[in-house]
mmCIF file with all atom_site columns, C-alpha atoms and ligand atoms in Angstrom:
data_model
loop_
_atom_site.group_PDB
_atom_site.id
_atom_site.type_symbol
_atom_site.label_atom_id
_atom_site.label_alt_id
_atom_site.label_comp_id
_atom_site.label_asym_id
_atom_site.label_entity_id
_atom_site.label_seq_id
_atom_site.pdbx_PDB_ins_code
_atom_site.Cartn_x
_atom_site.Cartn_y
_atom_site.Cartn_z
_atom_site.occupancy
_atom_site.B_iso_or_equiv
_atom_site.pdbx_formal_charge
_atom_site.auth_seq_id
_atom_site.auth_comp_id
_atom_site.auth_asym_id
_atom_site.auth_atom_id
_atom_site.pdbx_PDB_model_num
ATOM   1   C  CA  . UNK A 1 1   ? -20.682 -33.730 15.774  1.00 0.00 ? 20  UNK A CA  1
ATOM   2   C  CA  . UNK A 1 2   ? -23.490 -37.013 15.385  1.00 0.00 ? 21  UNK A CA  1
ATOM   3   C  CA  . UNK A 1 3   ? -21.958 -40.610 15.351  1.00 0.00 ? 22  UNK A CA  1
ATOM   4   C  CA  . UNK A 1 4   ? -23.896 -41.547 11.758  1.00 0.00 ? 23  UNK A CA  1
ATOM   5   C  CA  . UNK A 1 5   ? -23.147 -38.069 10.020  1.00 0.00 ? 24  UNK A CA  1
ATOM   6   C  CA  . UNK A 1 6   ? -25.870 -37.656 7.199   1.00 0.00 ? 25  UNK A CA  1
ATOM   7   C  CA  . UNK A 1 7   ? -24.771 -37.850 3.693   1.00 0.00 ? 26  UNK A CA  1
ATOM   8   C  CA  . UNK A 1 8   ? -25.204 -34.060 3.411   1.00 0.00 ? 27  UNK A CA  1
ATOM   9   C  CA  . UNK A 1 9   ? -22.943 -33.375 5.981   1.00 0.00 ? 28  UNK A CA  1
ATOM   10  C  CA  . UNK A 1 10  ? -20.487 -36.020 4.402   1.00 0.00 ? 29  UNK A CA  1
ATOM   11  C  CA  . UNK A 1 11  ? -20.513 -34.618 0.725   1.00 0.00 ? 30  UNK A CA  1
ATOM   12  C  CA  . UNK A 1 12  ? -19.937 -31.675 2.655   1.00 0.00 ? 31  UNK A CA  1
ATOM   13  C  CA  . UNK A 1 13  ? -16.830 -32.524 4.572   1.00 0.00 ? 32  UNK A CA  1
ATOM   14  C  CA  . UNK A 1 14  ? -15.449 -33.698 1.161   1.00 0.00 ? 33  UNK A CA  1
ATOM   15  C  CA  . UNK A 1 15  ? -15.975 -30.461 -0.604  1.00 0.00 ? 34  UNK A CA  1
ATOM   16  C  CA  . UNK A 1 16  ? -14.678 -28.269 2.113   1.00 0.00 ? 35  UNK A CA  1
ATOM   17  C  CA  . UNK A 1 17  ? -11.413 -31.169 1.543   1.00 0.00 ? 36  UNK A CA  1
ATOM   18  C  CA  . UNK A 1 18  ? -11.072 -30.763 -1.593  1.00 0.00 ? 37  UNK A CA  1
ATOM   19  C  CA  . UNK A 1 19  ? -11.438 -27.546 -1.966  1.00 0.00 ? 38  UNK A CA  1
ATOM   20  C  CA  . UNK A 1 20  ? -8.577  -26.975 0.727   1.00 0.00 ? 39  UNK A CA  1
ATOM   21  C  CA  . UNK A 1 21  ? -6.544  -29.221 -2.154  1.00 0.00 ? 40  UNK A CA  1
ATOM   22  C  CA  . UNK A 1 22  ? -7.478  -26.675 -4.506  1.00 0.00 ? 41  UNK A CA  1
ATOM   23  C  CA  . UNK A 1 23  ? -6.603  -23.903 -2.763  1.00 0.00 ? 42  UNK A CA  1
ATOM   24  C  CA  . UNK A 1 24  ? -3.177  -25.268 -1.879  1.00 0.00 ? 43  UNK A CA  1
ATOM   25  C  CA  . UNK A 1 25  ? -1.940  -26.429 -5.151  1.00 0.00 ? 44  UNK A CA  1
ATOM   26  C  CA  . UNK A 1 26  ? -3.347  -22.841 -6.663  1.00 0.00 ? 45  UNK A CA  1
ATOM   27  C  CA  . UNK A 1 27  ? -1.208  -21.251 -4.015  1.00 0.00 ? 46  UNK A CA  1
ATOM   28  C  CA  . UNK A 1 28  ? 2.247   -23.878 -5.421  1.00 0.00 ? 47  UNK A CA  1
ATOM   29  C  CA  . UNK A 1 29  ? 1.502   -23.117 -8.804  1.00 0.00 ? 48  UNK A CA  1
ATOM   30  C  CA  . UNK A 1 30  ? 1.667   -18.894 -7.912  1.00 0.00 ? 49  UNK A CA  1
ATOM   31  C  CA  . UNK A 1 31  ? -1.581  -18.564 -9.279  1.00 0.00 ? 50  UNK A CA  1
ATOM   32  C  CA  . UNK A 1 32  ? -2.265  -15.388 -6.390  1.00 0.00 ? 51  UNK A CA  1
ATOM   33  C  CA  . UNK A 1 33  ? 1.278   -13.776 -7.545  1.00 0.00 ? 52  UNK A CA  1
ATOM   34  C  CA  . UNK A 1 34  ? 3.548   -15.734 -5.451  1.00 0.00 ? 53  UNK A CA  1
ATOM   35  C  CA  . UNK A 1 35  ? 7.173   -17.039 -6.665  1.00 0.00 ? 54  UNK A CA  1
ATOM   36  C  CA  . UNK A 1 36  ? 7.059   -19.997 -8.647  1.00 0.00 ? 55  UNK A CA  1
ATOM   37  C  CA  . UNK A 1 37  ? 8.662   -22.661 -6.320  1.00 0.00 ? 56  UNK A CA  1
ATOM   38  C  CA  . UNK A 1 38  ? 11.433  -24.578 -7.825  1.00 0.00 ? 57  UNK A CA  1
ATOM   39  C  CA  . UNK A 1 39  ? 10.489  -27.488 -9.776  1.00 0.00 ? 58  UNK A CA  1
ATOM   40  C  CA  . UNK A 1 40  ? 7.519   -26.805 -9.967  1.00 0.00 ? 59  UNK A CA  1
ATOM   41  C  CA  . UNK A 1 41  ? 5.514   -26.402 -13.357 1.00 0.00 ? 60  UNK A CA  1
ATOM   42  C  CA  . UNK A 1 42  ? 4.443   -22.777 -15.138 1.00 0.00 ? 61  UNK A CA  1
ATOM   43  C  CA  . UNK A 1 43  ? 1.165   -21.581 -15.019 1.00 0.00 ? 62  UNK A CA  1
ATOM   44  C  CA  . UNK A 1 44  ? 0.377   -21.554 -18.683 1.00 0.00 ? 63  UNK A CA  1
ATOM   45  C  CA  . UNK A 1 45  ? 1.107   -17.163 -18.656 1.00 0.00 ? 64  UNK A CA  1
ATOM   46  C  CA  . UNK A 1 46  ? 2.972   -15.482 -21.427 1.00 0.00 ? 65  UNK A CA  1
ATOM   47  C  CA  . UNK A 1 47  ? 4.660   -16.513 -24.675 1.00 0.00 ? 66  UNK A CA  1
ATOM   48  C  CA  . UNK A 1 48  ? 5.690   -15.489 -28.197 1.00 0.00 ? 67  UNK A CA  1
ATOM   49  C  CA  . UNK A 1 49  ? 4.536   -11.527 -29.159 1.00 0.00 ? 68  UNK A CA  1
ATOM   50  C  CA  . UNK A 1 50  ? 4.535   -9.504  -31.685 1.00 0.00 ? 69  UNK A CA  1
ATOM   51  C  CA  . UNK A 1 51  ? 4.908   -5.815  -31.112 1.00 0.00 ? 70  UNK A CA  1
ATOM   52  C  CA  . UNK A 1 52  ? 5.816   -2.423  -32.324 1.00 0.00 ? 71  UNK A CA  1
ATOM   53  C  CA  . UNK A 1 53  ? 8.897   -0.739  -30.833 1.00 0.00 ? 72  UNK A CA  1
ATOM   54  C  CA  . UNK A 1 54  ? 8.167   3.065   -30.045 1.00 0.00 ? 73  UNK A CA  1
ATOM   55  C  CA  . UNK A 1 55  ? 10.828  3.643   -33.228 1.00 0.00 ? 74  UNK A CA  1
ATOM   56  C  CA  . UNK A 1 56  ? 8.090   1.906   -35.274 1.00 0.00 ? 75  UNK A CA  1
ATOM   57  C  CA  . UNK A 1 57  ? 10.478  -1.445  -35.344 1.00 0.00 ? 76  UNK A CA  1
ATOM   58  C  CA  . UNK A 1 58  ? 8.999   -4.582  -35.283 1.00 0.00 ? 77  UNK A CA  1
ATOM   59  C  CA  . UNK A 1 59  ? 9.680   -6.082  -31.907 1.00 0.00 ? 78  UNK A CA  1
ATOM   60  C  CA  . UNK A 1 60  ? 9.275   -10.493 -30.878 1.00 0.00 ? 79  UNK A CA  1
ATOM   61  C  CA  . UNK A 1 61  ? 10.075  -11.942 -27.550 1.00 0.00 ? 80  UNK A CA  1
ATOM   62  C  CA  . UNK A 1 62  ? 12.752  -13.536 -29.813 1.00 0.00 ? 81  UNK A CA  1
ATOM   63  C  CA  . UNK A 1 63  ? 14.964  -9.448  -29.368 1.00 0.00 ? 82  UNK A CA  1
ATOM   64  C  CA  . UNK A 1 64  ? 15.032  -10.087 -25.765 1.00 0.00 ? 83  UNK A CA  1
ATOM   65  C  CA  . UNK A 1 65  ? 16.035  -13.754 -25.645 1.00 0.00 ? 84  UNK A CA  1
ATOM   66  C  CA  . UNK A 1 66  ? 19.051  -14.323 -22.467 1.00 0.00 ? 85  UNK A CA  1
ATOM   67  C  CA  . UNK A 1 67  ? 17.144  -11.761 -20.756 1.00 0.00 ? 86  UNK A CA  1
ATOM   68  C  CA  . UNK A 1 68  ? 14.339  -11.892 -17.599 1.00 0.00 ? 87  UNK A CA  1
ATOM   69  C  CA  . UNK A 1 69  ? 11.377  -9.699  -18.572 1.00 0.00 ? 88  UNK A CA  1
ATOM   70  C  CA  . UNK A 1 70  ? 9.386   -7.737  -16.465 1.00 0.00 ? 89  UNK A CA  1
ATOM   71  C  CA  . UNK A 1 71  ? 6.411   -6.524  -18.497 1.00 0.00 ? 90  UNK A CA  1
ATOM   72  C  CA  . UNK A 1 72  ? 3.992   -4.107  -17.302 1.00 0.00 ? 91  UNK A CA  1
ATOM   73  C  CA  . UNK A 1 73  ? 0.448   -3.588  -19.408 1.00 0.00 ? 92  UNK A CA  1
ATOM   74  C  CA  . UNK A 1 74  ? -1.278  0.345   -19.395 1.00 0.00 ? 93  UNK A CA  1
ATOM   75  C  CA  . UNK A 1 75  ? -1.793  3.028   -21.011 1.00 0.00 ? 94  UNK A CA  1
ATOM   76  C  CA  . UNK A 1 76  ? 0.182   7.030   -21.782 1.00 0.00 ? 95  UNK A CA  1
ATOM   77  C  CA  . UNK A 1 77  ? -3.471  8.673   -20.391 1.00 0.00 ? 96  UNK A CA  1
ATOM   78  C  CA  . UNK A 1 78  ? -3.639  6.510   -17.341 1.00 0.00 ? 97  UNK A CA  1
ATOM   79  C  CA  . UNK A 1 79  ? -3.575  9.225   -14.384 1.00 0.00 ? 98  UNK A CA  1
ATOM   80  C  CA  . UNK A 1 80  ? -1.716  6.856   -11.515 1.00 0.00 ? 99  UNK A CA  1
ATOM   81  C  CA  . UNK A 1 81  ? -1.023  3.294   -11.745 1.00 0.00 ? 100 UNK A CA  1
ATOM   82  C  CA  . UNK A 1 82  ? 1.142   3.481   -14.685 1.00 0.00 ? 101 UNK A CA  1
ATOM   83  C  CA  . UNK A 1 83  ? 3.204   7.130   -14.468 1.00 0.00 ? 102 UNK A CA  1
ATOM   84  C  CA  . UNK A 1 84  ? 3.529   5.271   -10.606 1.00 0.00 ? 103 UNK A CA  1
ATOM   85  C  CA  . UNK A 1 85  ? 4.620   2.133   -11.551 1.00 0.00 ? 104 UNK A CA  1
ATOM   86  C  CA  . UNK A 1 86  ? 6.999   3.369   -14.490 1.00 0.00 ? 105 UNK A CA  1
ATOM   87  C  CA  . UNK A 1 87  ? 9.450   5.922   -12.087 1.00 0.00 ? 106 UNK A CA  1
ATOM   88  C  CA  . UNK A 1 88  ? 9.054   2.866   -9.520  1.00 0.00 ? 107 UNK A CA  1
ATOM   89  C  CA  . UNK A 1 89  ? 10.549  0.289   -12.169 1.00 0.00 ? 108 UNK A CA  1
ATOM   90  C  CA  . UNK A 1 90  ? 13.199  3.000   -13.278 1.00 0.00 ? 109 UNK A CA  1
ATOM   91  C  CA  . UNK A 1 91  ? 14.303  3.494   -9.277  1.00 0.00 ? 110 UNK A CA  1
ATOM   92  C  CA  . UNK A 1 92  ? 14.630  -0.765  -9.461  1.00 0.00 ? 111 UNK A CA  1
ATOM   93  C  CA  . UNK A 1 93  ? 16.964  -0.544  -12.456 1.00 0.00 ? 112 UNK A CA  1
ATOM   94  C  CA  . UNK A 1 94  ? 18.996  1.787   -10.870 1.00 0.00 ? 113 UNK A CA  1
ATOM   95  C  CA  . UNK A 1 95  ? 19.072  -0.243  -7.614  1.00 0.00 ? 114 UNK A CA  1
ATOM   96  C  CA  . UNK A 1 96  ? 19.534  -3.461  -9.682  1.00 0.00 ? 115 UNK A CA  1
ATOM   97  C  CA  . UNK A 1 97  ? 22.919  -1.747  -10.912 1.00 0.00 ? 116 UNK A CA  1
ATOM   98  C  CA  . UNK A 1 98  ? 25.449  -3.777  -13.243 1.00 0.00 ? 117 UNK A CA  1
ATOM   99  C  CA  . UNK A 1 99  ? 22.785  -6.307  -13.374 1.00 0.00 ? 118 UNK A CA  1
ATOM   100 C  CA  . UNK A 1 100 ? 19.872  -4.242  -14.376 1.00 0.00 ? 119 UNK A CA  1
ATOM   101 C  CA  . UNK A 1 101 ? 21.655  -5.703  -18.300 1.00 0.00 ? 120 UNK A CA  1
ATOM   102 C  CA  . UNK A 1 102 ? 20.270  -8.946  -17.634 1.00 0.00 ? 121 UNK A CA  1
ATOM   103 C  CA  . UNK A 1 103 ? 16.564  -7.484  -17.355 1.00 0.00 ? 122 UNK A CA  1
ATOM   104 C  CA  . UNK A 1 104 ? 14.547  -6.192  -20.069 1.00 0.00 ? 123 UNK A CA  1
ATOM   105 C  CA  . UNK A 1 105 ? 11.342  -4.238  -18.771 1.00 0.00 ? 124 UNK A CA  1
ATOM   106 C  CA  . UNK A 1 106 ? 8.811   -3.532  -20.953 1.00 0.00 ? 125 UNK A CA  1
ATOM   107 C  CA  . UNK A 1 107 ? 5.396   -1.523  -20.934 1.00 0.00 ? 126 UNK A CA  1
ATOM   108 C  CA  . UNK A 1 108 ? 2.905   -2.360  -23.199 1.00 0.00 ? 127 UNK A CA  1
ATOM   109 C  CA  . UNK A 1 109 ? 0.001   -0.389  -24.076 1.00 0.00 ? 128 UNK A CA  1
ATOM   110 C  CA  . UNK A 1 110 ? -3.680  -1.783  -23.784 1.00 0.00 ? 129 UNK A CA  1
ATOM   111 C  CA  . UNK A 1 111 ? -4.731  0.996   -25.893 1.00 0.00 ? 130 UNK A CA  1
ATOM   112 C  CA  . UNK A 1 112 ? -3.612  1.062   -29.142 1.00 0.00 ? 131 UNK A CA  1
ATOM   113 C  CA  . UNK A 1 113 ? -5.843  3.585   -30.411 1.00 0.00 ? 132 UNK A CA  1
ATOM   114 C  CA  . UNK A 1 114 ? -4.186  6.358   -29.290 1.00 0.00 ? 133 UNK A CA  1
ATOM   115 C  CA  . UNK A 1 115 ? -0.728  5.166   -27.544 1.00 0.00 ? 134 UNK A CA  1
ATOM   116 C  CA  . UNK A 1 116 ? 1.372   5.083   -31.047 1.00 0.00 ? 135 UNK A CA  1
ATOM   117 C  CA  . UNK A 1 117 ? 5.029   4.157   -31.297 1.00 0.00 ? 136 UNK A CA  1
ATOM   118 C  CA  . UNK A 1 118 ? 5.007   7.760   -31.647 1.00 0.00 ? 137 UNK A CA  1
ATOM   119 C  CA  . UNK A 1 119 ? 3.231   8.501   -28.326 1.00 0.00 ? 138 UNK A CA  1
ATOM   120 C  CA  . UNK A 1 120 ? 4.777   5.981   -26.520 1.00 0.00 ? 139 UNK A CA  1
ATOM   121 C  CA  . UNK A 1 121 ? 8.389   7.272   -27.457 1.00 0.00 ? 140 UNK A CA  1
ATOM   122 C  CA  . UNK A 1 122 ? 7.189   10.975  -25.996 1.00 0.00 ? 141 UNK A CA  1
ATOM   123 C  CA  . UNK A 1 123 ? 5.706   9.815   -23.028 1.00 0.00 ? 142 UNK A CA  1
ATOM   124 C  CA  . UNK A 1 124 ? 8.634   7.283   -21.841 1.00 0.00 ? 143 UNK A CA  1
ATOM   125 C  CA  . UNK A 1 125 ? 10.846  10.319  -22.342 1.00 0.00 ? 144 UNK A CA  1
ATOM   126 C  CA  . UNK A 1 126 ? 9.759   11.167  -18.788 1.00 0.00 ? 145 UNK A CA  1
ATOM   127 C  CA  . UNK A 1 127 ? 11.096  7.882   -17.264 1.00 0.00 ? 146 UNK A CA  1
ATOM   128 C  CA  . UNK A 1 128 ? 14.060  5.861   -17.501 1.00 0.00 ? 147 UNK A CA  1
ATOM   129 C  CA  . UNK A 1 129 ? 15.103  5.347   -21.036 1.00 0.00 ? 148 UNK A CA  1
ATOM   130 C  CA  . UNK A 1 130 ? 15.619  1.452   -20.491 1.00 0.00 ? 149 UNK A CA  1
ATOM   131 C  CA  . UNK A 1 131 ? 11.876  0.998   -20.571 1.00 0.00 ? 150 UNK A CA  1
ATOM   132 C  CA  . UNK A 1 132 ? 11.008  -0.417  -23.423 1.00 0.00 ? 151 UNK A CA  1
ATOM   133 C  CA  . UNK A 1 133 ? 7.787   0.925   -24.554 1.00 0.00 ? 152 UNK A CA  1
ATOM   134 C  CA  . UNK A 1 134 ? 5.473   -1.862  -26.677 1.00 0.00 ? 153 UNK A CA  1
ATOM   135 C  CA  . UNK A 1 135 ? 2.136   -0.770  -28.976 1.00 0.00 ? 154 UNK A CA  1
ATOM   136 C  CA  . UNK A 1 136 ? 0.878   -2.805  -32.129 1.00 0.00 ? 155 UNK A CA  1
ATOM   137 C  CA  . UNK A 1 137 ? -2.353  -3.135  -33.982 1.00 0.00 ? 156 UNK A CA  1
ATOM   138 C  CA  . UNK A 1 138 ? -5.622  -3.359  -31.946 1.00 0.00 ? 157 UNK A CA  1
ATOM   139 C  CA  . UNK A 1 139 ? -5.384  -7.311  -33.016 1.00 0.00 ? 158 UNK A CA  1
ATOM   140 C  CA  . UNK A 1 140 ? -1.670  -7.031  -31.906 1.00 0.00 ? 159 UNK A CA  1
ATOM   141 C  CA  . UNK A 1 141 ? -2.537  -5.781  -28.526 1.00 0.00 ? 160 UNK A CA  1
ATOM   142 C  CA  . UNK A 1 142 ? -5.488  -8.151  -28.213 1.00 0.00 ? 161 UNK A CA  1
ATOM   143 C  CA  . UNK A 1 143 ? -3.519  -11.459 -28.910 1.00 0.00 ? 162 UNK A CA  1
ATOM   144 C  CA  . UNK A 1 144 ? -0.620  -9.685  -26.252 1.00 0.00 ? 163 UNK A CA  1
ATOM   145 C  CA  . UNK A 1 145 ? -3.468  -9.072  -23.557 1.00 0.00 ? 164 UNK A CA  1
ATOM   146 C  CA  . UNK A 1 146 ? -5.125  -12.429 -23.632 1.00 0.00 ? 165 UNK A CA  1
ATOM   147 C  CA  . UNK A 1 147 ? -1.579  -14.617 -24.036 1.00 0.00 ? 166 UNK A CA  1
ATOM   148 C  CA  . UNK A 1 148 ? -0.330  -12.891 -20.712 1.00 0.00 ? 167 UNK A CA  1
ATOM   149 C  CA  . UNK A 1 149 ? -3.817  -12.799 -18.649 1.00 0.00 ? 168 UNK A CA  1
ATOM   150 C  CA  . UNK A 1 150 ? -4.186  -9.375  -18.683 1.00 0.00 ? 169 UNK A CA  1
ATOM   151 C  CA  . UNK A 1 151 ? -7.250  -7.794  -17.910 1.00 0.00 ? 170 UNK A CA  1
ATOM   152 C  CA  . UNK A 1 152 ? -7.981  -4.883  -20.041 1.00 0.00 ? 171 UNK A CA  1
ATOM   153 C  CA  . UNK A 1 153 ? -11.377 -2.790  -20.624 1.00 0.00 ? 172 UNK A CA  1
ATOM   154 C  CA  . UNK A 1 154 ? -12.127 0.821   -22.263 1.00 0.00 ? 173 UNK A CA  1
ATOM   155 C  CA  . UNK A 1 155 ? -14.616 2.463   -19.850 1.00 0.00 ? 174 UNK A CA  1
ATOM   156 C  CA  . UNK A 1 156 ? -16.611 5.106   -21.328 1.00 0.00 ? 175 UNK A CA  1
ATOM   157 C  CA  . UNK A 1 157 ? -16.554 8.654   -19.642 1.00 0.00 ? 176 UNK A CA  1
ATOM   158 C  CA  . UNK A 1 158 ? -18.590 12.190  -20.472 1.00 0.00 ? 177 UNK A CA  1
ATOM   159 C  CA  . UNK A 1 159 ? -18.403 14.084  -23.212 1.00 0.00 ? 178 UNK A CA  1
ATOM   160 C  CA  . UNK A 1 160 ? -17.655 10.829  -25.446 1.00 0.00 ? 179 UNK A CA  1
ATOM   161 C  CA  . UNK A 1 161 ? -13.847 10.343  -24.242 1.00 0.00 ? 180 UNK A CA  1
ATOM   162 C  CA  . UNK A 1 162 ? -12.702 7.236   -22.493 1.00 0.00 ? 181 UNK A CA  1
ATOM   163 C  CA  . UNK A 1 163 ? -10.342 5.499   -19.585 1.00 0.00 ? 182 UNK A CA  1
ATOM   164 C  CA  . UNK A 1 164 ? -8.818  1.794   -19.703 1.00 0.00 ? 183 UNK A CA  1
ATOM   165 C  CA  . UNK A 1 165 ? -9.595  -0.574  -16.760 1.00 0.00 ? 184 UNK A CA  1
ATOM   166 C  CA  . UNK A 1 166 ? -6.410  -2.764  -16.462 1.00 0.00 ? 185 UNK A CA  1
ATOM   167 C  CA  . UNK A 1 167 ? -4.326  -4.687  -14.120 1.00 0.00 ? 186 UNK A CA  1
ATOM   168 C  CA  . UNK A 1 168 ? -1.469  -3.235  -12.180 1.00 0.00 ? 187 UNK A CA  1
ATOM   169 C  CA  . UNK A 1 169 ? 0.730   -5.941  -11.512 1.00 0.00 ? 188 UNK A CA  1
ATOM   170 C  CA  . UNK A 1 170 ? 3.848   -6.390  -12.937 1.00 0.00 ? 189 UNK A CA  1
ATOM   171 C  CA  . UNK A 1 171 ? 4.572   -9.956  -14.919 1.00 0.00 ? 190 UNK A CA  1
ATOM   172 C  CA  . UNK A 1 172 ? 8.128   -11.579 -14.505 1.00 0.00 ? 191 UNK A CA  1
ATOM   173 C  CA  . UNK A 1 173 ? 9.685   -13.769 -17.137 1.00 0.00 ? 192 UNK A CA  1
ATOM   174 C  CA  . UNK A 1 174 ? 12.763  -15.979 -16.866 1.00 0.00 ? 193 UNK A CA  1
ATOM   175 C  CA  . UNK A 1 175 ? 15.477  -15.496 -18.956 1.00 0.00 ? 194 UNK A CA  1
ATOM   176 C  CA  . UNK A 1 176 ? 13.999  -18.950 -20.854 1.00 0.00 ? 195 UNK A CA  1
ATOM   177 C  CA  . UNK A 1 177 ? 10.322  -16.882 -20.982 1.00 0.00 ? 196 UNK A CA  1
ATOM   178 C  CA  . UNK A 1 178 ? 8.571   -18.432 -17.662 1.00 0.00 ? 197 UNK A CA  1
ATOM   179 C  CA  . UNK A 1 179 ? 6.025   -16.442 -15.955 1.00 0.00 ? 198 UNK A CA  1
ATOM   180 C  CA  . UNK A 1 180 ? 7.218   -17.063 -12.328 1.00 0.00 ? 199 UNK A CA  1
ATOM   181 C  CA  . UNK A 1 181 ? 5.637   -14.364 -10.358 1.00 0.00 ? 200 UNK A CA  1
ATOM   182 C  CA  . UNK A 1 182 ? 4.705   -10.809 -10.347 1.00 0.00 ? 201 UNK A CA  1
ATOM   183 C  CA  . UNK A 1 183 ? 5.741   -7.580  -8.482  1.00 0.00 ? 202 UNK A CA  1
ATOM   184 C  CA  . UNK A 1 184 ? 2.173   -5.888  -7.505  1.00 0.00 ? 203 UNK A CA  1
ATOM   185 C  CA  . UNK A 1 185 ? 1.561   -2.590  -7.357  1.00 0.00 ? 204 UNK A CA  1
ATOM   186 C  CA  . UNK A 1 186 ? 3.139   -0.090  -4.887  1.00 0.00 ? 205 UNK A CA  1
ATOM   187 C  CA  . UNK A 1 187 ? 5.208   -3.107  -3.792  1.00 0.00 ? 206 UNK A CA  1
ATOM   188 C  CA  . UNK A 1 188 ? 8.151   -1.584  -1.396  1.00 0.00 ? 207 UNK A CA  1
ATOM   189 C  CA  . UNK A 1 189 ? 11.187  -0.966  -3.084  1.00 0.00 ? 208 UNK A CA  1
ATOM   190 C  CA  . UNK A 1 190 ? 12.627  -3.476  -1.411  1.00 0.00 ? 209 UNK A CA  1
ATOM   191 C  CA  . UNK A 1 191 ? 10.893  -6.564  -1.712  1.00 0.00 ? 210 UNK A CA  1
ATOM   192 C  CA  . UNK A 1 192 ? 10.546  -5.659  -5.579  1.00 0.00 ? 211 UNK A CA  1
ATOM   193 C  CA  . UNK A 1 193 ? 14.087  -4.791  -5.933  1.00 0.00 ? 212 UNK A CA  1
ATOM   194 C  CA  . UNK A 1 194 ? 14.886  -8.529  -4.090  1.00 0.00 ? 213 UNK A CA  1
ATOM   195 C  CA  . UNK A 1 195 ? 12.464  -10.562 -6.428  1.00 0.00 ? 214 UNK A CA  1
ATOM   196 C  CA  . UNK A 1 196 ? 14.172  -8.740  -9.520  1.00 0.00 ? 215 UNK A CA  1
ATOM   197 C  CA  . UNK A 1 197 ? 17.476  -9.519  -8.044  1.00 0.00 ? 216 UNK A CA  1
ATOM   198 C  CA  . UNK A 1 198 ? 16.652  -13.430 -7.955  1.00 0.00 ? 217 UNK A CA  1
ATOM   199 C  CA  . UNK A 1 199 ? 14.494  -13.214 -11.019 1.00 0.00 ? 218 UNK A CA  1
ATOM   200 C  CA  . UNK A 1 200 ? 18.458  -12.092 -12.830 1.00 0.00 ? 219 UNK A CA  1
ATOM   201 C  CA  . UNK A 1 201 ? 20.070  -14.717 -10.690 1.00 0.00 ? 220 UNK A CA  1
ATOM   202 C  CA  . UNK A 1 202 ? 21.643  -11.981 -8.628  1.00 0.00 ? 221 UNK A CA  1
ATOM   203 C  CA  . UNK A 1 203 ? 19.974  -12.338 -5.349  1.00 0.00 ? 222 UNK A CA  1
HETATM 204 NI NI1 . NI  B 2 .   ? -2.863  2.600   -16.049 1.00 0.00 ? 7   NI  B NI1 1
#
């Protein structure tokens, strides 16, 4: 390095230093899907929601007070990600044993046009009955997708049909509704169960 770095070089070094601080802070806040370290304030993901259960009843976050939540967003016409995740979610509940009572696993549709409460009920009958299916009006679904920072987009198919692109991570909230991390798609079962045990205070 020259004895007197040019102004451009010095600005460049500052940019690298600031970038490193931002990256470390982002990791500490769990923005990249890690668990939230104790004492670090939460990222603003989640919050109240008003949806419809598979029997047509109104459902809000208050119905799960005192329980941790694992929320997954998808759709019943999904060819792979959703059925895989829902099957895995059933095995997580089995692995939790009695501690599964402290956790609510929810499958929220991002395709309210097709995923009526009845369609959700039929679809979820192939999976663990403890998984809570949630639908709603397009406006209600749009609101929960936004507040939970979920990616969901309609993609047209040939012949007038459509599919949905959607984020595949399961969002984890503690019993006070704070976002604490994710279980990523096809995470090894032992890792997923370890996270869920910690989430319900059993690990
Ligand atoms: Ni899916």
